[in-house]
Short mmCIF file of C-alpha atoms in Angstrom, two decimals:
data_model
loop_
_atom_site.label_atom_id
_atom_site.label_comp_id
_atom_site.label_asym_id
_atom_site.label_seq_id
_atom_site.Cartn_x
_atom_site.Cartn_y
_atom_site.Cartn_z
CA MET A 10 133.25 115.09 114.86
CA ASN A 11 132.51 118.76 114.26
CA ALA A 12 129.67 120.48 112.46
CA ALA A 13 131.66 121.50 109.25
CA LYS A 14 132.75 117.79 108.86
CA ARG A 15 129.31 116.43 109.27
CA ARG A 16 128.01 119.04 106.66
CA ALA A 17 130.87 117.91 104.22
CA ILE A 18 129.79 114.34 104.80
CA PHE A 19 126.12 115.03 103.75
CA GLU A 20 127.32 117.34 100.89
CA ARG A 21 129.58 114.31 99.49
CA LEU A 22 126.60 111.86 99.94
CA ARG A 23 124.10 114.32 98.18
CA GLU A 24 126.76 114.77 95.25
CA ASP A 25 127.04 110.97 94.98
CA ASN A 26 123.19 110.21 94.92
CA PRO A 27 121.07 113.44 94.55
CA GLN A 28 117.67 111.53 94.88
CA PRO A 29 117.85 108.56 97.10
CA THR A 30 115.10 106.51 98.01
CA THR A 31 113.86 103.13 99.47
CA GLU A 32 114.55 100.07 97.72
CA LEU A 33 111.20 98.46 98.77
CA LEU A 34 108.69 98.56 95.85
CA TYR A 35 105.56 100.19 96.54
CA ASP A 36 102.83 102.38 94.88
CA THR A 37 100.82 104.03 97.71
CA PRO A 38 101.42 104.87 101.41
CA PHE A 39 99.68 101.68 102.46
CA GLN A 40 101.88 99.39 100.28
CA LEU A 41 104.98 101.13 101.73
CA LEU A 42 103.70 100.53 105.38
CA ILE A 43 103.22 96.94 104.70
CA ALA A 44 106.37 96.46 103.05
CA VAL A 45 108.18 98.06 105.88
CA LEU A 46 106.27 95.96 108.30
CA LEU A 47 107.04 92.93 106.34
CA SER A 48 110.89 93.90 106.29
CA ALA A 49 111.70 93.25 109.91
CA GLN A 50 114.48 90.48 109.90
CA ALA A 51 114.29 90.27 106.14
CA THR A 52 115.93 91.77 103.15
CA ASP A 53 114.48 94.27 100.82
CA VAL A 54 115.05 91.94 98.03
CA GLY A 55 113.19 89.04 99.88
CA VAL A 56 110.27 91.46 100.66
CA ASN A 57 110.00 92.87 97.24
CA LYS A 58 109.83 89.36 95.76
CA ALA A 59 106.96 88.57 98.33
CA THR A 60 105.04 91.88 97.76
CA ARG A 61 105.22 91.46 93.78
CA ARG A 62 102.72 88.66 94.39
CA LEU A 63 100.82 90.34 97.18
CA PHE A 64 100.07 93.73 96.28
CA PRO A 65 98.50 92.88 92.85
CA LEU A 66 96.01 90.56 94.98
CA ALA A 67 95.63 92.97 97.81
CA PRO A 68 96.56 96.63 97.01
CA THR A 69 94.37 98.24 99.67
CA PRO A 70 93.59 97.43 103.37
CA GLU A 71 90.16 96.36 102.45
CA ALA A 72 91.44 93.83 99.90
CA MET A 73 93.97 92.62 102.28
CA LEU A 74 91.21 91.84 104.75
CA ALA A 75 89.22 90.21 102.00
CA LEU A 76 92.19 88.04 101.22
CA GLY A 77 92.17 86.53 104.55
CA GLU A 78 94.83 84.95 106.75
CA ALA A 79 95.46 81.75 105.09
CA ARG A 80 95.91 83.30 101.64
CA LEU A 81 97.95 85.95 102.94
CA THR A 82 100.19 83.58 104.90
CA GLU A 83 100.81 81.52 101.82
CA THR A 84 101.73 84.52 99.72
CA ILE A 85 104.41 85.71 102.09
CA GLN A 86 105.72 82.55 103.45
CA THR A 87 109.14 83.18 101.85
CA ILE A 88 109.62 85.78 104.40
CA GLY A 89 110.87 85.33 107.93
CA LEU A 90 108.33 85.32 110.69
CA TYR A 91 105.74 85.36 108.01
CA ARG A 92 103.11 83.87 110.42
CA THR A 93 103.31 86.63 112.89
CA LYS A 94 103.74 89.34 110.17
CA ALA A 95 100.46 88.07 108.37
CA LYS A 96 98.52 88.41 111.73
CA ASN A 97 99.88 91.94 112.37
CA THR A 98 99.41 92.85 108.62
CA LEU A 99 95.61 91.97 108.95
CA ALA A 100 95.16 93.63 112.46
CA THR A 101 96.76 96.68 111.00
CA CYS A 102 94.57 96.57 108.00
CA ARG A 103 91.49 96.31 110.31
CA ILE A 104 92.51 99.27 112.42
CA LEU A 105 93.08 101.46 109.05
CA VAL A 106 89.66 100.73 107.92
CA GLU A 107 87.79 101.08 111.26
CA GLN A 108 89.72 104.08 112.54
CA HIS A 109 91.25 105.83 109.65
CA GLY A 110 88.89 105.35 106.68
CA GLY A 111 91.44 102.93 105.04
CA GLU A 112 94.16 105.50 104.78
CA VAL A 113 97.72 105.43 106.42
CA PRO A 114 97.78 108.04 109.36
CA GLN A 115 100.32 110.93 108.92
CA SER A 116 101.20 111.02 112.98
CA ARG A 117 103.77 108.98 114.75
CA GLU A 118 101.41 108.16 117.49
CA ALA A 119 98.84 106.74 115.34
CA LEU A 120 101.43 104.69 113.32
CA GLU A 121 103.02 103.22 116.28
CA ALA A 122 99.61 102.15 117.68
CA LEU A 123 99.24 99.81 114.69
CA PRO A 124 100.36 96.01 115.38
CA GLY A 125 103.76 95.33 114.43
CA VAL A 126 104.72 98.94 113.71
CA GLY A 127 107.51 100.40 115.98
CA ARG A 128 109.27 103.59 115.81
CA LYS A 129 111.73 102.65 112.85
CA THR A 130 108.63 101.66 110.71
CA ALA A 131 106.73 104.82 111.54
CA ASN A 132 109.90 106.96 110.73
CA VAL A 133 110.23 104.98 107.49
CA VAL A 134 106.66 105.80 106.45
CA LEU A 135 106.73 109.38 107.76
CA ASN A 136 109.77 110.14 105.69
CA THR A 137 109.19 108.16 102.54
CA ALA A 138 105.35 108.37 102.19
CA PHE A 139 104.81 111.80 103.73
CA GLY A 140 108.03 113.69 103.28
CA GLN A 141 108.59 114.46 107.00
CA PRO A 142 112.27 114.69 107.94
CA THR A 143 112.57 111.72 110.27
CA ILE A 144 115.38 109.47 110.48
CA ALA A 145 114.91 105.89 110.86
CA VAL A 146 117.87 103.92 112.38
CA ASP A 147 118.36 100.37 111.48
CA THR A 148 121.28 98.15 111.95
CA HIS A 149 123.10 99.51 108.92
CA ILE A 150 122.53 103.24 110.07
CA PHE A 151 123.47 102.37 113.63
CA ARG A 152 126.79 100.92 112.31
CA VAL A 153 127.67 103.71 110.05
CA ALA A 154 126.80 106.38 112.74
CA ASN A 155 129.02 104.79 115.14
CA ARG A 156 131.85 103.58 112.89
CA THR A 157 132.37 106.98 111.17
CA ARG A 158 131.60 108.81 114.37
CA LEU A 159 129.06 111.01 112.71
CA ALA A 160 126.52 110.31 115.52
CA PRO A 161 127.84 107.69 117.96
CA GLY A 162 125.41 106.33 120.39
CA LYS A 163 124.96 103.16 122.56
CA ASP A 164 121.36 102.33 121.18
CA VAL A 165 119.29 103.00 118.03
CA ARG A 166 117.31 105.93 119.93
CA GLU A 167 120.37 107.75 121.06
CA VAL A 168 121.83 107.53 117.44
CA GLU A 169 118.52 108.66 115.96
CA ASP A 170 118.42 111.58 118.40
CA LYS A 171 121.91 112.61 117.55
CA LEU A 172 121.46 112.29 113.88
CA THR A 173 118.24 114.40 114.10
CA ARG A 174 120.17 117.10 116.06
CA PHE A 175 123.35 117.00 114.08
CA THR A 176 122.20 116.74 110.61
CA PRO A 177 121.79 120.10 108.95
CA PRO A 178 118.05 120.81 108.05
CA GLU A 179 118.67 120.74 104.42
CA PHE A 180 120.01 117.04 104.37
CA ARG A 181 117.51 115.66 106.98
CA LEU A 182 114.98 114.38 104.56
CA ASP A 183 117.39 112.25 102.59
CA ALA A 184 119.78 111.41 105.48
CA HIS A 185 118.15 108.03 106.20
CA HIS A 186 118.44 106.72 102.62
CA TRP A 187 122.13 108.00 102.20
CA LEU A 188 123.15 106.27 105.30
CA ILE A 189 121.28 102.98 104.88
CA LEU A 190 122.63 102.61 101.34
CA LEU A 191 126.23 103.47 102.39
CA GLY A 192 125.89 100.79 105.12
CA ARG A 193 124.30 98.18 102.90
CA TYR A 194 126.74 98.49 100.02
CA VAL A 195 129.94 100.14 101.19
CA CYS A 196 130.41 100.30 104.88
CA LYS A 197 129.52 96.59 105.28
CA ALA A 198 129.40 94.99 108.77
CA ARG A 199 132.21 92.40 108.44
CA LYS A 200 134.57 94.30 106.09
CA PRO A 201 133.91 98.00 105.20
CA GLU A 202 134.99 98.92 101.58
CA CYS A 203 136.82 101.96 102.39
CA ALA A 204 138.74 102.15 99.21
CA ARG A 205 135.41 103.08 97.32
CA CYS A 206 133.75 104.99 100.08
CA PRO A 207 132.67 108.59 98.98
CA ILE A 208 133.31 109.95 102.49
CA GLN A 209 136.54 107.82 103.19
CA ASP A 210 138.70 110.87 103.92
CA LEU A 211 136.07 112.55 106.08
CA CYS A 212 135.31 109.34 108.10
CA GLU A 213 136.77 109.05 111.76
CA TYR A 214 136.78 105.15 111.74
CA PRO A 215 139.97 104.43 113.93
CA ALA A 216 140.46 101.06 111.73
CA LYS A 217 140.13 102.30 108.43
CA PRO A 218 143.17 101.85 106.04
CA VAL A 219 145.49 104.92 105.74
#
């Protein structure tokens, strides 16, 4: 795919959704971090259901530690892998309090040092909480990037690197949100809904309807 077509794709996505954002509910960078940590192998809808109960009880890392593992586990038990996530959440909160003054760090290295936080989670927090032009690649974005040929790659890191390199700077901050929403609601895994796709004529998916 050439640069002109990539630019046209992002222009079209921006026109369709000028101010995209995450569908996770949060009020602070800490709450976003916890919501993303809880979202592994879970839907945003499921995470939001749990955090609506959790965040009023524990809106800060100090309050989360005071809540304790038993109460935290009980509160998030509707989410997959909830026991492991509860342990990681409390371990993360302890590090935030002891090493970062209760604040979420704004560097990738410090974020990835937190239990349960990998590159994708760090990218989401850096982008959504702190306005850094990172691109977090999940299964939706991996599929869209490969299917459309926008940034094909054999693994998520290759796709991330290509998207970062190929996305024009003015679109980089919002690229993650546009692509994940496209993959979640239009360019679906089993059957892409090409007829209502805003970039259907620009997409290079060989199996799309003509």
